[in-house]
Short mmCIF file of the C-alpha atoms (twelve columns), coordinates in Angstrom:
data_MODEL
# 
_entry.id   MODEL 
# 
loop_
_atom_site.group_PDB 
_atom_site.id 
_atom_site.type_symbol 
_atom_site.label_atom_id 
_atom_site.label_alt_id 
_atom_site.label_comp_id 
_atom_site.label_asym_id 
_atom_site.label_seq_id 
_atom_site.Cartn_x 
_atom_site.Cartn_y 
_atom_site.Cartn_z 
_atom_site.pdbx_PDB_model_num 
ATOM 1   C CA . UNK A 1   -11.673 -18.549 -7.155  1 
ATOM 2   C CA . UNK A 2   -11.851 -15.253 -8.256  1 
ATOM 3   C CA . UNK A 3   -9.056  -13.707 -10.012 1 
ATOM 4   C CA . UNK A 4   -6.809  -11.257 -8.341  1 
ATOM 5   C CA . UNK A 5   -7.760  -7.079  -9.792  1 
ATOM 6   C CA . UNK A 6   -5.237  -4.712  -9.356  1 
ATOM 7   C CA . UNK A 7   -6.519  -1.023  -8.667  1 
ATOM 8   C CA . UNK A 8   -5.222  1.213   -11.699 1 
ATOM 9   C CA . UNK A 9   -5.294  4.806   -13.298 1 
ATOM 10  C CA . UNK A 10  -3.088  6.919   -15.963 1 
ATOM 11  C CA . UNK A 11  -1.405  9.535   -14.660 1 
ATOM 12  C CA . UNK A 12  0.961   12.779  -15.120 1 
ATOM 13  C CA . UNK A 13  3.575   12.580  -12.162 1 
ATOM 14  C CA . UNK A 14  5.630   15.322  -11.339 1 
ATOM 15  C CA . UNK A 15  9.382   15.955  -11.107 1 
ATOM 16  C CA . UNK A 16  10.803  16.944  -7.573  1 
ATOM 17  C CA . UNK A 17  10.983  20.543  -8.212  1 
ATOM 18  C CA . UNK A 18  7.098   20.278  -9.228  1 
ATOM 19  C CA . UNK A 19  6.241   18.481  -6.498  1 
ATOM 20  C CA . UNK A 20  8.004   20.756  -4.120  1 
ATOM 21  C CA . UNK A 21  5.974   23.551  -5.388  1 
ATOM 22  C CA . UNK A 22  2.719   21.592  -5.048  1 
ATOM 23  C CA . UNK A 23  3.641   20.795  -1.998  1 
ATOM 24  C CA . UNK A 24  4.381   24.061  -1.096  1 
ATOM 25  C CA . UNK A 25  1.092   25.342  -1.723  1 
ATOM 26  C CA . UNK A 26  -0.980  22.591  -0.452  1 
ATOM 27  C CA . UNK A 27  0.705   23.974  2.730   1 
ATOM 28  C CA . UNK A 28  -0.026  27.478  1.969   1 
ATOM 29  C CA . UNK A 29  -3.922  26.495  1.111   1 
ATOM 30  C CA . UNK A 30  -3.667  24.302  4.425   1 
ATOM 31  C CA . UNK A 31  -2.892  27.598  6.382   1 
ATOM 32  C CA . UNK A 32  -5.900  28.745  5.143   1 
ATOM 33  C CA . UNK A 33  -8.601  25.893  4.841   1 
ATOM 34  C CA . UNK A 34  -7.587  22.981  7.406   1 
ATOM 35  C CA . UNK A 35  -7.939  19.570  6.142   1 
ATOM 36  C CA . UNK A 36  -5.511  16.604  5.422   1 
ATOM 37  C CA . UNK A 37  -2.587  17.601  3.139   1 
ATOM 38  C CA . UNK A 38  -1.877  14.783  0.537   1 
ATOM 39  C CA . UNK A 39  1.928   13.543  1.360   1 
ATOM 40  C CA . UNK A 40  4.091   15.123  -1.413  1 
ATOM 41  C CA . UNK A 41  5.187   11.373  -2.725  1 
ATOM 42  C CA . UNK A 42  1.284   10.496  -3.921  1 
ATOM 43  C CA . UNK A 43  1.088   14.151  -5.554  1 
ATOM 44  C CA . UNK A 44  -0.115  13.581  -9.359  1 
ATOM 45  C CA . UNK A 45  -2.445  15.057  -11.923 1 
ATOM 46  C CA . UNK A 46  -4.910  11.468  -12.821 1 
ATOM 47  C CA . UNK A 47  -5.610  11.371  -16.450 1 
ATOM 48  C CA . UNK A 48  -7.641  8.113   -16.526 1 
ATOM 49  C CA . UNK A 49  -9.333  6.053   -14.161 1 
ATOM 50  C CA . UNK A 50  -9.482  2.537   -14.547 1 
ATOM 51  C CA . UNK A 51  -10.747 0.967   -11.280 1 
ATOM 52  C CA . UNK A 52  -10.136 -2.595  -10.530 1 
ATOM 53  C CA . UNK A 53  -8.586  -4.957  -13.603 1 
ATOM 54  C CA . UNK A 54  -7.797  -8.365  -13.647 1 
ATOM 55  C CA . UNK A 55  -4.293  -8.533  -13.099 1 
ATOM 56  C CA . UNK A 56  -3.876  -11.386 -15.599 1 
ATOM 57  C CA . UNK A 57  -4.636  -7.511  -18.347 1 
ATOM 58  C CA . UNK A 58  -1.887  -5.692  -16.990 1 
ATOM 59  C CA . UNK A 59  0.660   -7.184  -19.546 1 
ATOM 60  C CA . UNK A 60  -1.400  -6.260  -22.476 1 
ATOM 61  C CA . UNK A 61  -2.054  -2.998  -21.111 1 
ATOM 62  C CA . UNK A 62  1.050   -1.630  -20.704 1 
ATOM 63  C CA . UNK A 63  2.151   -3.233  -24.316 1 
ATOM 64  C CA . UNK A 64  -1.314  -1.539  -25.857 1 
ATOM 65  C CA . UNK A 65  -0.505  1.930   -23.916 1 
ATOM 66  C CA . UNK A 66  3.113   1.942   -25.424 1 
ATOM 67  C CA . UNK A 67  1.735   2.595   -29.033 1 
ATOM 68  C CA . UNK A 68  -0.313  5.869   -27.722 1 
ATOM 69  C CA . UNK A 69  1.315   8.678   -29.084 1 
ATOM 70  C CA . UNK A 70  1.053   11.824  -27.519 1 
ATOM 71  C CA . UNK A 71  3.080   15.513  -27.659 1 
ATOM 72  C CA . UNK A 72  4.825   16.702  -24.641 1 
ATOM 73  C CA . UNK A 73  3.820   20.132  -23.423 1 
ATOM 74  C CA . UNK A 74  3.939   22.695  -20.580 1 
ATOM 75  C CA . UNK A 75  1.062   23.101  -17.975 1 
ATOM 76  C CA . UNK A 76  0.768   26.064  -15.980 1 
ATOM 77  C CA . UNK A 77  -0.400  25.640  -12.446 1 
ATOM 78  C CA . UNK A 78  -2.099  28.819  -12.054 1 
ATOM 79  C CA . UNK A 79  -5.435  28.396  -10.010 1 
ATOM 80  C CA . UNK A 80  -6.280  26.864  -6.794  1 
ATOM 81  C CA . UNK A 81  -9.776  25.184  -7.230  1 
ATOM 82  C CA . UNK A 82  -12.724 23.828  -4.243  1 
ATOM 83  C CA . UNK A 83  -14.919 21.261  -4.464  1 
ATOM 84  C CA . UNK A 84  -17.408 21.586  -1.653  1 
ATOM 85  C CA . UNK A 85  -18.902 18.406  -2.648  1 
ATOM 86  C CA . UNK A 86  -16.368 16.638  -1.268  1 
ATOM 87  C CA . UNK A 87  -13.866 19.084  0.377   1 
ATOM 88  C CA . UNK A 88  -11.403 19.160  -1.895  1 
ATOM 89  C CA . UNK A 89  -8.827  21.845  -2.529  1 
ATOM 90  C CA . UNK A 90  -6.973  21.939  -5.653  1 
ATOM 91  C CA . UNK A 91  -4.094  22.928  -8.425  1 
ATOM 92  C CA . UNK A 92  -5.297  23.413  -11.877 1 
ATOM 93  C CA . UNK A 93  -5.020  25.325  -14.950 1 
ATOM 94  C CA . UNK A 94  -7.113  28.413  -16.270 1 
ATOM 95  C CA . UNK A 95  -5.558  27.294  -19.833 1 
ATOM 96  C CA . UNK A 96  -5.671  23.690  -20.736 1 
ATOM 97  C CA . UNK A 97  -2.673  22.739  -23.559 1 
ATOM 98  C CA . UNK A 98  -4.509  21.020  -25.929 1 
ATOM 99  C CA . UNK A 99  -1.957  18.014  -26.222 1 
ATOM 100 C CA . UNK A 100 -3.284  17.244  -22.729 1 
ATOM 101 C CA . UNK A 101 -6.643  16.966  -23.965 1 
ATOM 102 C CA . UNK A 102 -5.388  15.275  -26.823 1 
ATOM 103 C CA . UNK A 103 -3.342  12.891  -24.854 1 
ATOM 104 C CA . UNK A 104 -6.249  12.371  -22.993 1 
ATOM 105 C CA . UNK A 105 -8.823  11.306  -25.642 1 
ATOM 106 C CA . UNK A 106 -6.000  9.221   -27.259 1 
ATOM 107 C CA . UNK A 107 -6.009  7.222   -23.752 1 
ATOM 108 C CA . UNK A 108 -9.815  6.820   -23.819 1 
ATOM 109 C CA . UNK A 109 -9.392  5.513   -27.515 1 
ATOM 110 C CA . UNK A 110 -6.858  2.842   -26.786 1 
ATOM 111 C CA . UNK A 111 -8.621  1.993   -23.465 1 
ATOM 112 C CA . UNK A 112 -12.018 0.949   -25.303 1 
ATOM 113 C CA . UNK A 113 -10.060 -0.792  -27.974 1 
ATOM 114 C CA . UNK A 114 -9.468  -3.446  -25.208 1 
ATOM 115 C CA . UNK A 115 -12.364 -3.247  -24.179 1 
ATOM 116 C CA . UNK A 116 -11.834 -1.487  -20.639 1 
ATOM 117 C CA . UNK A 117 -14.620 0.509   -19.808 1 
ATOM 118 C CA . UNK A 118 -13.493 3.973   -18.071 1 
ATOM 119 C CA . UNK A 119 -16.239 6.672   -16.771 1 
ATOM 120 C CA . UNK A 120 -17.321 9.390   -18.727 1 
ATOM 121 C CA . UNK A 121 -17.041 12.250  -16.616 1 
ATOM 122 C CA . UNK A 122 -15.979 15.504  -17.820 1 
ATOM 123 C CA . UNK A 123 -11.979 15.711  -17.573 1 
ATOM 124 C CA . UNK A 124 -11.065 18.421  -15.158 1 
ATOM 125 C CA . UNK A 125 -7.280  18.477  -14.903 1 
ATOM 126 C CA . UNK A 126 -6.207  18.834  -11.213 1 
ATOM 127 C CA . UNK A 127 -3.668  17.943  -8.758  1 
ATOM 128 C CA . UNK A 128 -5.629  17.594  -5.456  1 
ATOM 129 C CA . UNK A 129 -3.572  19.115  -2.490  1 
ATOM 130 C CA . UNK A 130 -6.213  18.891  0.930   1 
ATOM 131 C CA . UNK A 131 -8.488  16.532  1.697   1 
ATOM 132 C CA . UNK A 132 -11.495 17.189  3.919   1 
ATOM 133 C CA . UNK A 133 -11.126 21.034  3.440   1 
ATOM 134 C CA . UNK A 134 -13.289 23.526  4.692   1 
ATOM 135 C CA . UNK A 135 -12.999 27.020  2.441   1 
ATOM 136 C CA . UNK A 136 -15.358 30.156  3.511   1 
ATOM 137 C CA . UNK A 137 -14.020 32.390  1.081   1 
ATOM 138 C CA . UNK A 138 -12.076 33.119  -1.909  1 
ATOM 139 C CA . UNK A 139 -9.014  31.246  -2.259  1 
ATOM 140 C CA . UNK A 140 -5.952  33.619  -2.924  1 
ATOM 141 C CA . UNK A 141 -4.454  33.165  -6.612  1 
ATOM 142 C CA . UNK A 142 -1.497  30.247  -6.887  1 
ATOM 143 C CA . UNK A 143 2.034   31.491  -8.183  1 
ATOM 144 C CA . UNK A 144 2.364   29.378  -11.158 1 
ATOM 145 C CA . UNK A 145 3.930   26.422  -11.105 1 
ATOM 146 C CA . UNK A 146 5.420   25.494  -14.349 1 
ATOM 147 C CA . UNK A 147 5.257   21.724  -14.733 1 
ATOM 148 C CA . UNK A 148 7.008   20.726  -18.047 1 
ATOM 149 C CA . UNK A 149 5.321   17.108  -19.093 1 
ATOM 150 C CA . UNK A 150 7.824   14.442  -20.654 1 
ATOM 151 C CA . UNK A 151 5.657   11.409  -19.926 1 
ATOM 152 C CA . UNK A 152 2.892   9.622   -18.854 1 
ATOM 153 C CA . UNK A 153 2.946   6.854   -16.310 1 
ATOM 154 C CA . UNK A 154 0.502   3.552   -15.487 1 
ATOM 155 C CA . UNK A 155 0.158   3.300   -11.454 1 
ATOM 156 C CA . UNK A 156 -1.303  1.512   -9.403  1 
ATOM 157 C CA . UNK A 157 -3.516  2.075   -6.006  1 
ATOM 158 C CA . UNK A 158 -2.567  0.481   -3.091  1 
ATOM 159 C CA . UNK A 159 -5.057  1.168   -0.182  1 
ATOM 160 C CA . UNK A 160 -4.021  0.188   3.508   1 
ATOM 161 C CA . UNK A 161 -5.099  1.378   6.621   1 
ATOM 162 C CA . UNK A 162 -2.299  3.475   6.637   1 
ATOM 163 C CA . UNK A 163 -4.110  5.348   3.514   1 
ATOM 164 C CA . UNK A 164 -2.837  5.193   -0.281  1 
ATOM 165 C CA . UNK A 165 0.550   4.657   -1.755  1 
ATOM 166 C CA . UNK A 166 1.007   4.275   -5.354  1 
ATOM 167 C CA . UNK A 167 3.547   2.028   -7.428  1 
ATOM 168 C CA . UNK A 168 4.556   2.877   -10.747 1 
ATOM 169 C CA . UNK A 169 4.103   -0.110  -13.130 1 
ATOM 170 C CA . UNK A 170 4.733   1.694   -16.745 1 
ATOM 171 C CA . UNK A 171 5.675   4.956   -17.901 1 
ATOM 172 C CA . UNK A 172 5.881   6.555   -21.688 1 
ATOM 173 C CA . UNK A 173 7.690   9.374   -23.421 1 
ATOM 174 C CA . UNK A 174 5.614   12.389  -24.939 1 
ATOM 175 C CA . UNK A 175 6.980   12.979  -28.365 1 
ATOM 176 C CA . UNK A 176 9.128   16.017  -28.948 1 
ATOM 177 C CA . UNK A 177 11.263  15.398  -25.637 1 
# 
């Protein structure tokens, strides 16, 4: 029998106030484009997928992802973004902090140290706020949304009929909080 996997990925997740304002202006962008608003409760900025892992890793995981170090910083939520692609409106940054990218890489490192394979697609840091979107223009500039990040968190995927909900299994500090 095959083992049991557990769908996973690294995340930022935001504090109420931030995801009030995300909310906020996934409702502002849904005036504007249609499309299915992501619930305000699964609102989160992915920093790492992993896909499907044996659940028997999870253990190790979360003790290997405690010794990451990273630096907290601010991100500034200061540009909606479209993906025709695949309809999907977004928050991101002009300005990416650098201990993001650095937190990011770290990640990657400690990820391939055990051996867990994770995609190599260019990082583009994003919060996604509609879902099957249709956008014929310009999107109007976001009011920044100042999201001050403390931690990262391990979460997992759990797809239903119902759509996606996400547990939290792990989080970790940022240094300098």
């Amino acid at each position: 029998m095959a083992e049991a996997r557990r769908r996973l990925f690294l995340a930022l997740w935001p504090d109420e106030a931030v995801a009030g304002a995300l909310d906020a202006a996934g409702l502002a962008a849904h005036h504007l484009c249609g499309g299915r608003r992501m619930r305000r409760d699964t609102l989160h900025l992915t920093l790492v997928f992993l896909g499907d892992v044996e659940a028997s890793r999870v253990p190790g995981l979360v003790d290997a992802l405690g010794a990451v170090e990273g630096d907290a910083f601010r991100l500034q939520l200061d540009t909606f973004g479209y993906w025709r692609h695949n309809h999907i409106v977004w928050a991101g940054c002009a300005e990416r902090p650098a201990a993001l990218d650095g937190l990011v890489q770290a990640l990657r490192l400690r990820l391939a140290a055990l051996d867990l394979s994770v995609a190599e697609t260019g990082f583009v840091p994003h919060v996604t706020l509609l879902r099957k979107a249709a956008v014929a223009g310009a999107l109007p500039a976001l009011g920044p949304i100042a999201w001050p990040v403390a931690e990262f968190v391990l979460m997992e995927s759990c797809l239903s009929d119902a759509g996606a909900s996400y547990r939290r299994l792990a989080g970790w500090r940022l240094q300098g909080v």
